[in-house]
Structure formats: C-alpha cells, structure tokens
Amino acid sequence: MLKRATQDDFSILIDLWEQSVCATHDFLPEHEIIKLKPLILNEYFHHVVLHKYIQNNQIIGFIGTSQDNIEMLFIHPNFRGQGVGKVLTHFALETLNIQKVDVNEQNTQAVGFYKNLGFKLTSRSALDGQGQPYPILHLQFNTNA
C-alpha cells in the first residue's frame, strides 16, 4: 500500500534510508553517511513530498519527490528486488507526472534499475549536491522506450 508520509514517519524513514544506503552505496565512506544522515532528516525530508510503501503494517520503502524530479528512492535491504522500487517509480511517473531522476554514478544497481525502466542519460555532474566527488547522472524518462 502506498501512502503519503508525514513527519511522524521521519524516524522510521531515516533508519530505512541508512540501512538502504549501507547496502547499496558501497562507494560512500561511513563518515560521509554519518554526515549525511542529519541533513537528510532535518533538511531534505522537509523539501520533498514523501510517499511510503507499507507492507504488513511496516514501511519497507519510500520515495521523495520535488516538483519535477525523483529526489530519493530507498527500499529496505530485506525487500529489494521484489518490485517495491518499480511501484514507487511508476507512481512518480504516472500519478505525479515526474520524469527525471538524479542518481549516483557509482551506484550501478540504481543506474541499471532506472535504465531498465526506460530512463535515459541527459547529463552528468562531476560533484554531488554537497560538492563531493561522487558524480551524479541526470536521467529522464523516455516515453518512447
């Protein structure tokens, strides 16, 4: 089940974020994850619209969107590969009419996931949003795919 997340969900979402990042972002040193965690919780969550995916009364994934971009998509490691990310992405595409996503170039699983769904590379930034050397790929959904 997909529902809008609220600030009451933030403590669960940040724990899910951390578990997901540790499982998928092996290029990020632990000190970077520790530095990002309060930024995600105290700033980024407040600047996106969050939707949570609930299964058996447990939040197992979430998506954060801005006006025109998927800003974050995280799935609990125990539920990866079960279609949750695809449901959340299709929700963004079809219901929210969002066609763009930014993804860490070194997160090859995420890059492959979005490309398999029909996203195409439009540009690349050498630095991430914090100015760190973790290149970001800017992808856009290809309606002709």
mmCIF file with all atom_site columns, C-alpha atoms in Angstrom:
data_model
loop_
_atom_site.group_PDB
_atom_site.id
_atom_site.type_symbol
_atom_site.label_atom_id
_atom_site.label_alt_id
_atom_site.label_comp_id
_atom_site.label_asym_id
_atom_site.label_entity_id
_atom_site.label_seq_id
_atom_site.pdbx_PDB_ins_code
_atom_site.Cartn_x
_atom_site.Cartn_y
_atom_site.Cartn_z
_atom_site.occupancy
_atom_site.B_iso_or_equiv
_atom_site.pdbx_formal_charge
_atom_site.auth_seq_id
_atom_site.auth_comp_id
_atom_site.auth_asym_id
_atom_site.auth_atom_id
_atom_site.pdbx_PDB_model_num
ATOM 1   C CA . MET A 1 1   ? 0.000  0.000  0.000   1.00 0.00 ? 1   MET A CA 1
ATOM 2   C CA . LEU A 1 2   ? 1.242  3.455  -0.926  1.00 0.00 ? 2   LEU A CA 1
ATOM 3   C CA . LYS A 1 3   ? 0.503  6.425  1.343   1.00 0.00 ? 3   LYS A CA 1
ATOM 4   C CA . ARG A 1 4   ? 1.747  9.954  1.870   1.00 0.00 ? 4   ARG A CA 1
ATOM 5   C CA . ALA A 1 5   ? 4.374  10.043 4.612   1.00 0.00 ? 5   ALA A CA 1
ATOM 6   C CA . THR A 1 6   ? 4.278  12.586 7.417   1.00 0.00 ? 6   THR A CA 1
ATOM 7   C CA . GLN A 1 7   ? 6.793  13.982 9.855   1.00 0.00 ? 7   GLN A CA 1
ATOM 8   C CA . ASP A 1 8   ? 5.682  11.245 12.280  1.00 0.00 ? 8   ASP A CA 1
ATOM 9   C CA . ASP A 1 9   ? 7.295  8.758  9.876   1.00 0.00 ? 9   ASP A CA 1
ATOM 10  C CA . PHE A 1 10  ? 10.675 10.525 9.707   1.00 0.00 ? 10  PHE A CA 1
ATOM 11  C CA . SER A 1 11  ? 12.396 8.411  12.388  1.00 0.00 ? 11  SER A CA 1
ATOM 12  C CA . ILE A 1 12  ? 11.420 5.207  10.551  1.00 0.00 ? 12  ILE A CA 1
ATOM 13  C CA . LEU A 1 13  ? 12.319 6.675  7.152   1.00 0.00 ? 13  LEU A CA 1
ATOM 14  C CA . ILE A 1 14  ? 15.773 7.814  8.265   1.00 0.00 ? 14  ILE A CA 1
ATOM 15  C CA . ASP A 1 15  ? 16.539 4.356  9.683   1.00 0.00 ? 15  ASP A CA 1
ATOM 16  C CA . LEU A 1 16  ? 15.359 2.785  6.435   1.00 0.00 ? 16  LEU A CA 1
ATOM 17  C CA . TRP A 1 17  ? 17.459 5.316  4.484   1.00 0.00 ? 17  TRP A CA 1
ATOM 18  C CA . GLU A 1 18  ? 20.574 4.411  6.470   1.00 0.00 ? 18  GLU A CA 1
ATOM 19  C CA . GLN A 1 19  ? 20.082 0.660  6.063   1.00 0.00 ? 19  GLN A CA 1
ATOM 20  C CA . SER A 1 20  ? 19.458 1.070  2.342   1.00 0.00 ? 20  SER A CA 1
ATOM 21  C CA . VAL A 1 21  ? 22.469 3.346  1.814   1.00 0.00 ? 21  VAL A CA 1
ATOM 22  C CA . CYS A 1 22  ? 24.751 0.973  3.706   1.00 0.00 ? 22  CYS A CA 1
ATOM 23  C CA . ALA A 1 23  ? 23.533 -1.884 1.471   1.00 0.00 ? 23  ALA A CA 1
ATOM 24  C CA . THR A 1 24  ? 23.771 -0.054 -1.872  1.00 0.00 ? 24  THR A CA 1
ATOM 25  C CA . HIS A 1 25  ? 26.232 2.846  -1.636  1.00 0.00 ? 25  HIS A CA 1
ATOM 26  C CA . ASP A 1 26  ? 29.464 0.942  -1.042  1.00 0.00 ? 26  ASP A CA 1
ATOM 27  C CA . PHE A 1 27  ? 31.395 3.841  -2.589  1.00 0.00 ? 27  PHE A CA 1
ATOM 28  C CA . LEU A 1 28  ? 30.416 6.135  0.317   1.00 0.00 ? 28  LEU A CA 1
ATOM 29  C CA . PRO A 1 29  ? 32.715 6.010  3.341   1.00 0.00 ? 29  PRO A CA 1
ATOM 30  C CA . GLU A 1 30  ? 30.971 5.623  6.693   1.00 0.00 ? 30  GLU A CA 1
ATOM 31  C CA . HIS A 1 31  ? 31.910 9.165  7.744   1.00 0.00 ? 31  HIS A CA 1
ATOM 32  C CA . GLU A 1 32  ? 30.015 10.536 4.708   1.00 0.00 ? 32  GLU A CA 1
ATOM 33  C CA . ILE A 1 33  ? 26.900 8.560  5.650   1.00 0.00 ? 33  ILE A CA 1
ATOM 34  C CA . ILE A 1 34  ? 27.167 9.843  9.236   1.00 0.00 ? 34  ILE A CA 1
ATOM 35  C CA . LYS A 1 35  ? 27.483 13.396 7.899   1.00 0.00 ? 35  LYS A CA 1
ATOM 36  C CA . LEU A 1 36  ? 24.525 13.000 5.509   1.00 0.00 ? 36  LEU A CA 1
ATOM 37  C CA . LYS A 1 37  ? 22.092 11.445 7.999   1.00 0.00 ? 37  LYS A CA 1
ATOM 38  C CA . PRO A 1 38  ? 21.171 14.643 9.908   1.00 0.00 ? 38  PRO A CA 1
ATOM 39  C CA . LEU A 1 39  ? 20.958 16.589 6.627   1.00 0.00 ? 39  LEU A CA 1
ATOM 40  C CA . ILE A 1 40  ? 18.502 14.067 5.230   1.00 0.00 ? 40  ILE A CA 1
ATOM 41  C CA . LEU A 1 41  ? 16.439 14.013 8.429   1.00 0.00 ? 41  LEU A CA 1
ATOM 42  C CA . ASN A 1 42  ? 16.440 17.711 9.297   1.00 0.00 ? 42  ASN A CA 1
ATOM 43  C CA . GLU A 1 43  ? 16.552 19.343 5.869   1.00 0.00 ? 43  GLU A CA 1
ATOM 44  C CA . TYR A 1 44  ? 15.977 17.124 2.833   1.00 0.00 ? 44  TYR A CA 1
ATOM 45  C CA . PHE A 1 45  ? 12.866 15.368 4.163   1.00 0.00 ? 45  PHE A CA 1
ATOM 46  C CA . HIS A 1 46  ? 11.278 18.809 4.614   1.00 0.00 ? 46  HIS A CA 1
ATOM 47  C CA . HIS A 1 47  ? 11.940 19.826 0.990   1.00 0.00 ? 47  HIS A CA 1
ATOM 48  C CA . VAL A 1 48  ? 10.365 16.841 -0.746  1.00 0.00 ? 48  VAL A CA 1
ATOM 49  C CA . VAL A 1 49  ? 6.983  15.189 -0.900  1.00 0.00 ? 49  VAL A CA 1
ATOM 50  C CA . LEU A 1 50  ? 7.390  11.780 0.704   1.00 0.00 ? 50  LEU A CA 1
ATOM 51  C CA . HIS A 1 51  ? 5.350  8.676  -0.043  1.00 0.00 ? 51  HIS A CA 1
ATOM 52  C CA . LYS A 1 52  ? 5.829  5.439  1.859   1.00 0.00 ? 52  LYS A CA 1
ATOM 53  C CA . TYR A 1 53  ? 5.254  1.857  0.774   1.00 0.00 ? 53  TYR A CA 1
ATOM 54  C CA . ILE A 1 54  ? 3.667  -0.200 3.538   1.00 0.00 ? 54  ILE A CA 1
ATOM 55  C CA . GLN A 1 55  ? 3.541  -3.978 3.680   1.00 0.00 ? 55  GLN A CA 1
ATOM 56  C CA . ASN A 1 56  ? 2.208  -5.875 6.705   1.00 0.00 ? 56  ASN A CA 1
ATOM 57  C CA . ASN A 1 57  ? 1.979  -2.583 8.650   1.00 0.00 ? 57  ASN A CA 1
ATOM 58  C CA . GLN A 1 58  ? 5.698  -1.907 8.086   1.00 0.00 ? 58  GLN A CA 1
ATOM 59  C CA . ILE A 1 59  ? 7.273  0.820  5.962   1.00 0.00 ? 59  ILE A CA 1
ATOM 60  C CA . ILE A 1 60  ? 9.573  -1.030 3.574   1.00 0.00 ? 60  ILE A CA 1
ATOM 61  C CA . GLY A 1 61  ? 10.336 1.729  1.077   1.00 0.00 ? 61  GLY A CA 1
ATOM 62  C CA . PHE A 1 62  ? 9.814  5.372  0.291   1.00 0.00 ? 62  PHE A CA 1
ATOM 63  C CA . ILE A 1 63  ? 10.138 7.937  -2.456  1.00 0.00 ? 63  ILE A CA 1
ATOM 64  C CA . GLY A 1 64  ? 10.784 11.654 -2.125  1.00 0.00 ? 64  GLY A CA 1
ATOM 65  C CA . THR A 1 65  ? 9.882  13.940 -4.996  1.00 0.00 ? 65  THR A CA 1
ATOM 66  C CA . SER A 1 66  ? 10.148 17.591 -5.876  1.00 0.00 ? 66  SER A CA 1
ATOM 67  C CA . GLN A 1 67  ? 8.093  19.357 -8.486  1.00 0.00 ? 67  GLN A CA 1
ATOM 68  C CA . ASP A 1 68  ? 9.818  17.610 -11.402 1.00 0.00 ? 68  ASP A CA 1
ATOM 69  C CA . ASN A 1 69  ? 12.371 15.168 -10.001 1.00 0.00 ? 69  ASN A CA 1
ATOM 70  C CA . ILE A 1 70  ? 12.621 11.953 -8.030  1.00 0.00 ? 70  ILE A CA 1
ATOM 71  C CA . GLU A 1 71  ? 14.945 13.157 -5.279  1.00 0.00 ? 71  GLU A CA 1
ATOM 72  C CA . MET A 1 72  ? 15.211 9.939  -3.283  1.00 0.00 ? 72  MET A CA 1
ATOM 73  C CA . LEU A 1 73  ? 14.095 6.342  -3.544  1.00 0.00 ? 73  LEU A CA 1
ATOM 74  C CA . PHE A 1 74  ? 15.069 3.876  -0.849  1.00 0.00 ? 74  PHE A CA 1
ATOM 75  C CA . ILE A 1 75  ? 13.988 0.308  -0.176  1.00 0.00 ? 75  ILE A CA 1
ATOM 76  C CA . HIS A 1 76  ? 14.751 -1.690 2.964   1.00 0.00 ? 76  HIS A CA 1
ATOM 77  C CA . PRO A 1 77  ? 17.523 -4.176 2.070   1.00 0.00 ? 77  PRO A CA 1
ATOM 78  C CA . ASN A 1 78  ? 15.319 -7.163 3.005   1.00 0.00 ? 78  ASN A CA 1
ATOM 79  C CA . PHE A 1 79  ? 12.763 -6.121 0.376   1.00 0.00 ? 79  PHE A CA 1
ATOM 80  C CA . ARG A 1 80  ? 14.998 -5.168 -2.543  1.00 0.00 ? 80  ARG A CA 1
ATOM 81  C CA . GLY A 1 81  ? 14.312 -6.958 -5.815  1.00 0.00 ? 81  GLY A CA 1
ATOM 82  C CA . GLN A 1 82  ? 10.639 -7.512 -5.001  1.00 0.00 ? 82  GLN A CA 1
ATOM 83  C CA . GLY A 1 83  ? 9.146  -4.742 -7.153  1.00 0.00 ? 83  GLY A CA 1
ATOM 84  C CA . VAL A 1 84  ? 8.739  -2.055 -4.463  1.00 0.00 ? 84  VAL A CA 1
ATOM 85  C CA . GLY A 1 85  ? 11.069 0.387  -6.241  1.00 0.00 ? 85  GLY A CA 1
ATOM 86  C CA . LYS A 1 86  ? 9.254  -0.193 -9.511  1.00 0.00 ? 86  LYS A CA 1
ATOM 87  C CA . VAL A 1 87  ? 5.869  0.527  -7.886  1.00 0.00 ? 87  VAL A CA 1
ATOM 88  C CA . LEU A 1 88  ? 7.200  3.744  -6.320  1.00 0.00 ? 88  LEU A CA 1
ATOM 89  C CA . THR A 1 89  ? 8.832  4.870  -9.583  1.00 0.00 ? 89  THR A CA 1
ATOM 90  C CA . HIS A 1 90  ? 5.713  4.140  -11.648 1.00 0.00 ? 90  HIS A CA 1
ATOM 91  C CA . PHE A 1 91  ? 3.701  6.112  -9.090  1.00 0.00 ? 91  PHE A CA 1
ATOM 92  C CA . ALA A 1 92  ? 6.025  9.100  -9.635  1.00 0.00 ? 92  ALA A CA 1
ATOM 93  C CA . LEU A 1 93  ? 5.811  8.749  -13.410 1.00 0.00 ? 93  LEU A CA 1
ATOM 94  C CA . GLU A 1 94  ? 2.093  8.112  -13.760 1.00 0.00 ? 94  GLU A CA 1
ATOM 95  C CA . THR A 1 95  ? 0.459  9.861  -10.804 1.00 0.00 ? 95  THR A CA 1
ATOM 96  C CA . LEU A 1 96  ? 2.871  12.713 -10.089 1.00 0.00 ? 96  LEU A CA 1
ATOM 97  C CA . ASN A 1 97  ? 3.986  13.158 -13.732 1.00 0.00 ? 97  ASN A CA 1
ATOM 98  C CA . ILE A 1 98  ? 7.644  13.279 -12.709 1.00 0.00 ? 98  ILE A CA 1
ATOM 99  C CA . GLN A 1 99  ? 10.018 12.285 -15.489 1.00 0.00 ? 99  GLN A CA 1
ATOM 100 C CA . LYS A 1 100 ? 13.506 12.975 -14.056 1.00 0.00 ? 100 LYS A CA 1
ATOM 101 C CA . VAL A 1 101 ? 15.829 11.420 -11.521 1.00 0.00 ? 101 VAL A CA 1
ATOM 102 C CA . ASP A 1 102 ? 19.387 12.055 -10.355 1.00 0.00 ? 102 ASP A CA 1
ATOM 103 C CA . VAL A 1 103 ? 21.444 9.028  -9.355  1.00 0.00 ? 103 VAL A CA 1
ATOM 104 C CA . ASN A 1 104 ? 24.971 8.481  -8.088  1.00 0.00 ? 104 ASN A CA 1
ATOM 105 C CA . GLU A 1 105 ? 27.077 7.204  -10.979 1.00 0.00 ? 105 GLU A CA 1
ATOM 106 C CA . GLN A 1 106 ? 28.847 4.761  -8.637  1.00 0.00 ? 106 GLN A CA 1
ATOM 107 C CA . ASN A 1 107 ? 25.512 3.252  -7.568  1.00 0.00 ? 107 ASN A CA 1
ATOM 108 C CA . THR A 1 108 ? 25.496 0.922  -10.556 1.00 0.00 ? 108 THR A CA 1
ATOM 109 C CA . GLN A 1 109 ? 22.492 -1.073 -9.312  1.00 0.00 ? 109 GLN A CA 1
ATOM 110 C CA . ALA A 1 110 ? 20.356 2.092  -9.229  1.00 0.00 ? 110 ALA A CA 1
ATOM 111 C CA . VAL A 1 111 ? 21.645 3.227  -12.625 1.00 0.00 ? 111 VAL A CA 1
ATOM 112 C CA . GLY A 1 112 ? 20.696 -0.161 -14.092 1.00 0.00 ? 112 GLY A CA 1
ATOM 113 C CA . PHE A 1 113 ? 17.307 -0.078 -12.350 1.00 0.00 ? 113 PHE A CA 1
ATOM 114 C CA . TYR A 1 114 ? 16.358 3.288  -13.860 1.00 0.00 ? 114 TYR A CA 1
ATOM 115 C CA . LYS A 1 115 ? 17.715 2.434  -17.305 1.00 0.00 ? 115 LYS A CA 1
ATOM 116 C CA . ASN A 1 116 ? 15.709 -0.815 -17.298 1.00 0.00 ? 116 ASN A CA 1
ATOM 117 C CA . LEU A 1 117 ? 12.592 1.253  -16.583 1.00 0.00 ? 117 LEU A CA 1
ATOM 118 C CA . GLY A 1 118 ? 13.269 3.448  -19.627 1.00 0.00 ? 118 GLY A CA 1
ATOM 119 C CA . PHE A 1 119 ? 15.242 6.378  -18.204 1.00 0.00 ? 119 PHE A CA 1
ATOM 120 C CA . LYS A 1 120 ? 17.970 7.821  -20.433 1.00 0.00 ? 120 LYS A CA 1
ATOM 121 C CA . LEU A 1 121 ? 21.067 9.847  -19.543 1.00 0.00 ? 121 LEU A CA 1
ATOM 122 C CA . THR A 1 122 ? 20.686 13.568 -20.249 1.00 0.00 ? 122 THR A CA 1
ATOM 123 C CA . SER A 1 123 ? 23.763 14.948 -18.454 1.00 0.00 ? 123 SER A CA 1
ATOM 124 C CA . ARG A 1 124 ? 26.375 14.284 -15.775 1.00 0.00 ? 124 ARG A CA 1
ATOM 125 C CA . SER A 1 125 ? 27.671 16.379 -12.885 1.00 0.00 ? 125 SER A CA 1
ATOM 126 C CA . ALA A 1 126 ? 31.162 15.616 -11.572 1.00 0.00 ? 126 ALA A CA 1
ATOM 127 C CA . LEU A 1 127 ? 30.189 16.543 -7.995  1.00 0.00 ? 127 LEU A CA 1
ATOM 128 C CA . ASP A 1 128 ? 27.203 15.649 -5.855  1.00 0.00 ? 128 ASP A CA 1
ATOM 129 C CA . GLY A 1 129 ? 24.884 18.163 -4.182  1.00 0.00 ? 129 GLY A CA 1
ATOM 130 C CA . GLN A 1 130 ? 27.332 18.638 -1.304  1.00 0.00 ? 130 GLN A CA 1
ATOM 131 C CA . GLY A 1 131 ? 30.215 19.353 -3.678  1.00 0.00 ? 131 GLY A CA 1
ATOM 132 C CA . GLN A 1 132 ? 31.792 15.944 -3.050  1.00 0.00 ? 132 GLN A CA 1
ATOM 133 C CA . PRO A 1 133 ? 33.449 13.887 -5.828  1.00 0.00 ? 133 PRO A CA 1
ATOM 134 C CA . TYR A 1 134 ? 30.535 11.458 -6.247  1.00 0.00 ? 134 TYR A CA 1
ATOM 135 C CA . PRO A 1 135 ? 29.344 12.065 -9.817  1.00 0.00 ? 135 PRO A CA 1
ATOM 136 C CA . ILE A 1 136 ? 25.619 12.415 -10.413 1.00 0.00 ? 136 ILE A CA 1
ATOM 137 C CA . LEU A 1 137 ? 23.879 11.176 -13.540 1.00 0.00 ? 137 LEU A CA 1
ATOM 138 C CA . HIS A 1 138 ? 20.822 13.167 -14.592 1.00 0.00 ? 138 HIS A CA 1
ATOM 139 C CA . LEU A 1 139 ? 18.286 10.838 -16.192 1.00 0.00 ? 139 LEU A CA 1
ATOM 140 C CA . GLN A 1 140 ? 14.959 11.473 -17.879 1.00 0.00 ? 140 GLN A CA 1
ATOM 141 C CA . PHE A 1 141 ? 12.193 9.016  -18.626 1.00 0.00 ? 141 PHE A CA 1
ATOM 142 C CA . ASN A 1 142 ? 11.978 8.191  -22.310 1.00 0.00 ? 142 ASN A CA 1
ATOM 143 C CA . THR A 1 143 ? 8.308  7.897  -23.221 1.00 0.00 ? 143 THR A CA 1
ATOM 144 C CA . ASN A 1 144 ? 9.350  6.173  -26.455 1.00 0.00 ? 144 ASN A CA 1
ATOM 145 C CA . ALA A 1 145 ? 11.127 3.344  -24.625 1.00 0.00 ? 145 ALA A CA 1
#
